[in-house]
XYZ file of C-alpha atoms in Angstrom:
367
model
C -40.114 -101.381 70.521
C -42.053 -100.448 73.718
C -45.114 -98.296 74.196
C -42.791 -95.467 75.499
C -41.041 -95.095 71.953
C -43.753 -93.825 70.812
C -44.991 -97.141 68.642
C -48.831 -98.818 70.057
C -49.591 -102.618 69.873
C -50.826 -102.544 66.112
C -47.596 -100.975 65.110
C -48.922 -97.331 64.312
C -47.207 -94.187 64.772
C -49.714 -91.122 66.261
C -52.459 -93.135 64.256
C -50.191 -93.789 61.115
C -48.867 -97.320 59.863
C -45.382 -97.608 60.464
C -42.981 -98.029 56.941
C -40.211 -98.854 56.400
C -39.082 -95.226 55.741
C -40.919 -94.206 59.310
C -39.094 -96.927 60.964
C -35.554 -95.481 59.615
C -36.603 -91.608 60.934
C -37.202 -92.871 64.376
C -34.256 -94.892 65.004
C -34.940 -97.927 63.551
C -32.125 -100.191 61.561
C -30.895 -97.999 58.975
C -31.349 -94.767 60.069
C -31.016 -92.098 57.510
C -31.242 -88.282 56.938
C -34.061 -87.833 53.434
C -31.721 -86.961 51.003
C -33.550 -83.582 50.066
C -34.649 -81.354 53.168
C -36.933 -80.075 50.941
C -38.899 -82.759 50.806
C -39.216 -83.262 54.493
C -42.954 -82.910 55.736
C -44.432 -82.071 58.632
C -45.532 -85.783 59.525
C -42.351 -86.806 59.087
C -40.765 -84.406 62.370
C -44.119 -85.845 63.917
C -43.103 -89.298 63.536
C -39.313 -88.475 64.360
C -39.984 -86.893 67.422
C -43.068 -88.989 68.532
C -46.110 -86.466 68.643
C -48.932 -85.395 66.180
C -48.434 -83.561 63.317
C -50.675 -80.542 64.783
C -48.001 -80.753 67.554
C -45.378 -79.880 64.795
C -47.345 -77.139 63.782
C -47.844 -75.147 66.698
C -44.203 -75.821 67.526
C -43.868 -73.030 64.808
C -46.685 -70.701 65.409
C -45.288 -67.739 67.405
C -48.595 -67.807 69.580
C -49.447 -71.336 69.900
C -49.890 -73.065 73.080
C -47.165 -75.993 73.279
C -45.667 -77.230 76.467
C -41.436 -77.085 76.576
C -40.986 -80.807 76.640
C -43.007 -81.464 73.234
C -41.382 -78.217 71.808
C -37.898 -79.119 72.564
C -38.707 -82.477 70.560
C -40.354 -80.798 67.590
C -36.854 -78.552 67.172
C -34.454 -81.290 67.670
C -36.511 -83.598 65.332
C -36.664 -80.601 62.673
C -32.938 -79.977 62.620
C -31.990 -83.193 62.443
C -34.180 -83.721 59.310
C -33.381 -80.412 57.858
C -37.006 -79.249 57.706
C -37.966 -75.860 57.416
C -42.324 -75.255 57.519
C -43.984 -73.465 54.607
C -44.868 -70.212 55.696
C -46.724 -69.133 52.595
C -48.877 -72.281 53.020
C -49.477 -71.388 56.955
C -50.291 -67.616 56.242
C -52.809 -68.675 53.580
C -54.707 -70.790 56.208
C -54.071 -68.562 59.423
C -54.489 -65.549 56.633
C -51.617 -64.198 58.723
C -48.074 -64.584 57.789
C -45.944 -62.800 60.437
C -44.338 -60.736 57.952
C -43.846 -57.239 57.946
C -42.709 -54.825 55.278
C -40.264 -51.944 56.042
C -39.623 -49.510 53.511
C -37.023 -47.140 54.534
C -34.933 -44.668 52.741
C -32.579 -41.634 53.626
C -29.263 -43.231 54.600
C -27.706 -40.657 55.311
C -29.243 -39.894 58.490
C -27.725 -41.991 60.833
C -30.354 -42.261 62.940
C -32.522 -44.463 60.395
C -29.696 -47.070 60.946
C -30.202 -47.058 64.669
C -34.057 -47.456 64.248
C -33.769 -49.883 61.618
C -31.548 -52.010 64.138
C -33.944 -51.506 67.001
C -36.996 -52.588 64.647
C -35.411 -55.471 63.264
C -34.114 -57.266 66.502
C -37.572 -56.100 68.538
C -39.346 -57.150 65.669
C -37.577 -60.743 65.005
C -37.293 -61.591 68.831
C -41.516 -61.518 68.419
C -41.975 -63.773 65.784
C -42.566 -60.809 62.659
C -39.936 -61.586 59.942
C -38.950 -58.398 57.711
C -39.265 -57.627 54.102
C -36.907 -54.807 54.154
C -36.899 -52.341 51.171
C -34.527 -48.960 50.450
C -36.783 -46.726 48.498
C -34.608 -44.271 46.229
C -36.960 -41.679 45.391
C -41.043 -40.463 45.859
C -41.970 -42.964 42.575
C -39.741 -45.450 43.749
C -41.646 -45.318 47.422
C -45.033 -45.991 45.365
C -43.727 -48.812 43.891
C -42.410 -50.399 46.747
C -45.954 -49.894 48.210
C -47.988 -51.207 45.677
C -44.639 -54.522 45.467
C -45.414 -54.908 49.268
C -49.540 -55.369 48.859
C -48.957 -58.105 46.663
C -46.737 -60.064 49.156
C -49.071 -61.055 51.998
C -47.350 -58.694 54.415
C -49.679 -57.898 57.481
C -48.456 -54.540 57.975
C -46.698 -52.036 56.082
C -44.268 -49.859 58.595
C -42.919 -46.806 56.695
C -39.371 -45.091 57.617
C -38.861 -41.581 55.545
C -39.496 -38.853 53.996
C -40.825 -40.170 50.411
C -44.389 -40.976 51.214
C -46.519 -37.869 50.595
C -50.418 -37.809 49.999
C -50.491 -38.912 46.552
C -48.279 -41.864 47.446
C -50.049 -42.660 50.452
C -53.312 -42.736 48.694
C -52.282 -44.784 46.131
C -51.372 -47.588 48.721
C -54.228 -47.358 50.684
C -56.549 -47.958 47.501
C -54.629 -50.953 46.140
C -53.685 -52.349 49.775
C -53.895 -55.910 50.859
C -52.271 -55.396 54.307
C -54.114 -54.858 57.438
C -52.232 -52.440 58.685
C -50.016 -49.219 57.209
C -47.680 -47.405 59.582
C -45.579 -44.322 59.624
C -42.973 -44.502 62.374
C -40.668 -41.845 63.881
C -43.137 -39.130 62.419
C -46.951 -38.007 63.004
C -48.935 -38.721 60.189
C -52.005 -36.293 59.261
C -53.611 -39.175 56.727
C -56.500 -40.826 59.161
C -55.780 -44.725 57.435
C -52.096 -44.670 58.953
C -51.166 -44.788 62.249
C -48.898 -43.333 63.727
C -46.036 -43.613 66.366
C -43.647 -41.371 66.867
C -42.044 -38.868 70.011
C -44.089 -35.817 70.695
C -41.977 -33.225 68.390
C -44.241 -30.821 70.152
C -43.337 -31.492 73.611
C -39.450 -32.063 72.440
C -38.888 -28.751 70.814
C -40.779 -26.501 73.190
C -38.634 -27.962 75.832
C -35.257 -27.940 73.576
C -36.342 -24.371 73.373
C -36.779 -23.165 77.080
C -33.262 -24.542 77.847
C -31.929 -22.899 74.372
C -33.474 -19.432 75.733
C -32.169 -20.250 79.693
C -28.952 -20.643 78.393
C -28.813 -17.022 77.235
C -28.707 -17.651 73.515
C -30.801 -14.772 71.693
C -29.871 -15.188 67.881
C -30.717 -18.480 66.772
C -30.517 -19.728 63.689
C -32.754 -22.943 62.770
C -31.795 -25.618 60.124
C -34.470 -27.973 59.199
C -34.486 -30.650 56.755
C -36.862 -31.504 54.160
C -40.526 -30.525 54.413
C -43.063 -33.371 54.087
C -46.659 -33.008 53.998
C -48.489 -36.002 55.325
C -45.794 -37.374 57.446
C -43.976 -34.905 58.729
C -42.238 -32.946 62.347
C -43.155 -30.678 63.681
C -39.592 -29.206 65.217
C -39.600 -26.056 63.197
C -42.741 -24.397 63.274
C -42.250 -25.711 67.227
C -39.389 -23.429 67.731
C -40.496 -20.429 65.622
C -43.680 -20.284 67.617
C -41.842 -20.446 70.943
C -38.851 -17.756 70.132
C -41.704 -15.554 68.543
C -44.172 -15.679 71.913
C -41.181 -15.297 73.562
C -39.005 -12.308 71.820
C -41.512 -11.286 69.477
C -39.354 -11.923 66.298
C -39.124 -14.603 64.220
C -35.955 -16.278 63.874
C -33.672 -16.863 61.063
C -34.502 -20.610 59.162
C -32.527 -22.662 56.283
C -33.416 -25.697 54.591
C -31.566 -28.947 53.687
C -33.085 -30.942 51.624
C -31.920 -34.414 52.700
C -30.645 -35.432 56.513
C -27.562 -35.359 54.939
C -24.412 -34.262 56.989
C -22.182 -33.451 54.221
C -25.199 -31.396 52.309
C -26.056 -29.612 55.612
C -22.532 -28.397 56.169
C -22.311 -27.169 52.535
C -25.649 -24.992 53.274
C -24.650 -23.681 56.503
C -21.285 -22.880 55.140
C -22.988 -21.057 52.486
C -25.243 -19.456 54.782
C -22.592 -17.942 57.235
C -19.536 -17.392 55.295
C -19.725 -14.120 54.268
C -20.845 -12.560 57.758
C -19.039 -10.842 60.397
C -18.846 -11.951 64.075
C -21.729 -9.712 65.250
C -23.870 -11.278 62.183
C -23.353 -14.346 63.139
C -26.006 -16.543 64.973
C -25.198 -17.434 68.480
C -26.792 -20.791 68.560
C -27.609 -23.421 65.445
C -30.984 -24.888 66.483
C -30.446 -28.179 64.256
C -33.719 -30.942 63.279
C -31.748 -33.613 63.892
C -27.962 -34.891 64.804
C -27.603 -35.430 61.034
C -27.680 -31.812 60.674
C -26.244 -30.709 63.432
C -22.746 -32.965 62.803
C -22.708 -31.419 59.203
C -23.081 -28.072 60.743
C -20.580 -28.491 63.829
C -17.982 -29.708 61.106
C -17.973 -26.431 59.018
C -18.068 -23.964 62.533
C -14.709 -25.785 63.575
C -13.195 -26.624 60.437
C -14.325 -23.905 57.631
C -14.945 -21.261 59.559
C -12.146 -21.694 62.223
C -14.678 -20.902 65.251
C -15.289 -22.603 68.400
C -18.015 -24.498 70.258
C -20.434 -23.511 71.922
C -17.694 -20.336 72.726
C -18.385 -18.783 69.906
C -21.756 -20.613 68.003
C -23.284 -23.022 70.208
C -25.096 -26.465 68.773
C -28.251 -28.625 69.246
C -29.537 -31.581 67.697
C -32.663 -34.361 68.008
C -32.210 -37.979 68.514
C -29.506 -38.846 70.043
C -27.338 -41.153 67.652
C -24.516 -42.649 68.577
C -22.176 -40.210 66.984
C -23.681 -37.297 69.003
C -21.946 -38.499 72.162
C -18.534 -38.532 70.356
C -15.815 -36.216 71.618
C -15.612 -34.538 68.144
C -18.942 -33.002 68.415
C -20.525 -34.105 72.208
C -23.917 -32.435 71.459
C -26.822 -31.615 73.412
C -29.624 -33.312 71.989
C -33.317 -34.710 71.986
C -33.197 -38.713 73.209
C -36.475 -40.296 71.289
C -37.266 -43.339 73.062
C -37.013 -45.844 70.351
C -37.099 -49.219 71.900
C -40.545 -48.086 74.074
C -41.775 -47.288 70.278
C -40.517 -50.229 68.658
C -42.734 -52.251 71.524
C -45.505 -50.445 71.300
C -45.378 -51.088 67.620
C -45.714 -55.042 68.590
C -48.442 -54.420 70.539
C -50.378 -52.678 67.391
C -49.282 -55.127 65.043
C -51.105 -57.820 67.261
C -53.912 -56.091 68.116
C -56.896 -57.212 65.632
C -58.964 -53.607 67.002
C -59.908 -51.058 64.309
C -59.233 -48.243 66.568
C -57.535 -45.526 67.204
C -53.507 -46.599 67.659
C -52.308 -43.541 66.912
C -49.233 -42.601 69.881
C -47.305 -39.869 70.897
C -44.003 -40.820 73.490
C -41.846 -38.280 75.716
C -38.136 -38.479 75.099
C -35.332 -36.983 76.922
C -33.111 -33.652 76.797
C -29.438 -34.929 76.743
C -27.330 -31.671 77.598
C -23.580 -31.947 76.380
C -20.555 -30.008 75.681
C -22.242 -28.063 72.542
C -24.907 -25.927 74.022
């Protein structure tokens, strides 16, 4: 074998004596695969693709330094031996391990499928792997806090509406992550951060162009109520109508982003009225809402849209552009909050990372 194989004069390998089990993982007579991947190490890829086992390692940091050439024979080397690196033994001696915990719940809603895609393929493309959890219920979220401290996760990212003080508290005390984050909503508890679209901003524009549009009896449907995580859309557009008109508007509650549920309270809510009783715009939290509503105006109630009761939402899910309901709607810019969301997981500053983002009104067929 010549120098160039990657074998010196005294026979070693990268500083290593050559075996006969070396000589059959770098092409030697009787080249064979280990029988169990699992039992593939590090040194062997080294000697298989003719670098240093620190080589091997940093082929599989995410922010290691590793020129193309040496990389390209690390991952050829690794696949052909069926080796996989031991993550748990790398986070224990970085004391990072890349892995993030989402805990996510309220299903229904179909925009927490759309962020859960955009996290998850932002998230993945960057090196952070995912420990996804549904939480069922407020005790259910505590547990799934307190599960994900124990699991080496360097951030905690939190999707819903289960995670009040109490359960917040609870995590923070018994924490082992670096990090705890409540995204899509602004967060009042000063160990979270935040990132989310300025509901603010959103709604007091929603508003203007729900008021320059001529509508004057609104009716607003908001969803559940959180405390420490919560939006800010309703108390947004009560403020605004009541500067404005100087009376405050008509409100319901649903308790989940649930279309069906929403439909059955707005049904509920308007079935017994007259036409001049009626609202002339429903002023919704989100498309959730808004799709439950739009259902029971065209298909219980027999009226039409926006000729008769006209219909916003907030987020802009993929179902809000669909003929059957084309609504006019609040765009949150998820993928510039899912990147900014890298950038916080990476950054090793105890700071203020708290951020507010500025969507986009959509204007459709519904209002």
């Amino acid at each position: 074998m010549s120098k160039k194989d990657g074998i010196n004069e005294k026979g070693a390998i990268n500083g290593g004596e050559t075996n006969t089990k070396q000589r059959r993982e770098i092409g030697m007579p009787n080249q064979k695969r280990p029988p169990f991947a699992e039992n593939v190490t590090a040194d062997d890829v080294a000697i298989a693709a003719g670098v240093s086992r620190w080589t091997v390692n940093r082929a599989f940091r995410k922010d290691a330094s590793i020129s193309p050439k040496s990389l390209q024979k690390v991952m050829v080397a690794a696949e052909r031996l069926g080796y996989l690196p031991d993550l748990r033994a790398a986070s224990l001696a970085s004391d990072r391990s890349n892995l993030v915990a989402l805990l996510i719940d309220d299903f229904a809603n179909p925009h927490k499928l759309v962020m859960m895609e955009r996290l998850t393929r932002i998230l993945r493309r960057e090196g952070w792997d995912i420990l996804l959890v549904n939480t069922l219920n407020r005790d259910d979220a505590g547990h799934a806090l307190l599960n994900a401290s124990q699991r080496r996760v360097d951030a905690v990212i939190l999707i819903g509406i289960q995670f009040d003080d109490d359960v917040l508290e609870t995590a923070l005390q018994a924490r082992r992550f670096r990090k705890l984050i409540v995204f899509a909503r602004s967060s009042e508890n000063p160990d979270t951060i935040s990132i989310a679209v300025d509901d603010v901003g959103a709604m007091t524009e929603l508003a203007r162009y729900v008021h320059q549009r001529g509508y004057r009896r609104p009716l607003f449907v908001a969803g559940p109520q959180s405390h420490s995580a919560h939006l800010l859309r309703k108390e947004t557009f009560l403020e605004y109508w009541g500067k404005h008109f100087s009376f405050q508007p008509e409100s319901v509650t649903v308790p989940a982003y649930d279309p069906a549920l929403a439909a059955t309270i707005v049904m509920e809510t308007l079935s017994h009225r007259g036409p001049s009783d009626l609202p002339d715009v429903i002023v919704c939290e989100n498309d959730a809402l808004a799709m439950g509503a739009s259902d029971v105006i065209r298909h219980k109630l027999g009226l039409e849209i926006p000729k008769d009761i006209a219909i916003t939402g907030f987020d802009d899910v993929p179902q809000a552009d669909n003929p059957n309901y084309r609504l006019t709607t609040y765009r949150q810019p998820l993928t510039e909050m899912v990147e900014y969301l890298v950038k916080v997981l990476a950054d090793p500053e105890e700071r203020d990372l708290n951020r507010l983002f500025t969507g986009r009104l959509i204007p459709r067929h519904s209002a």
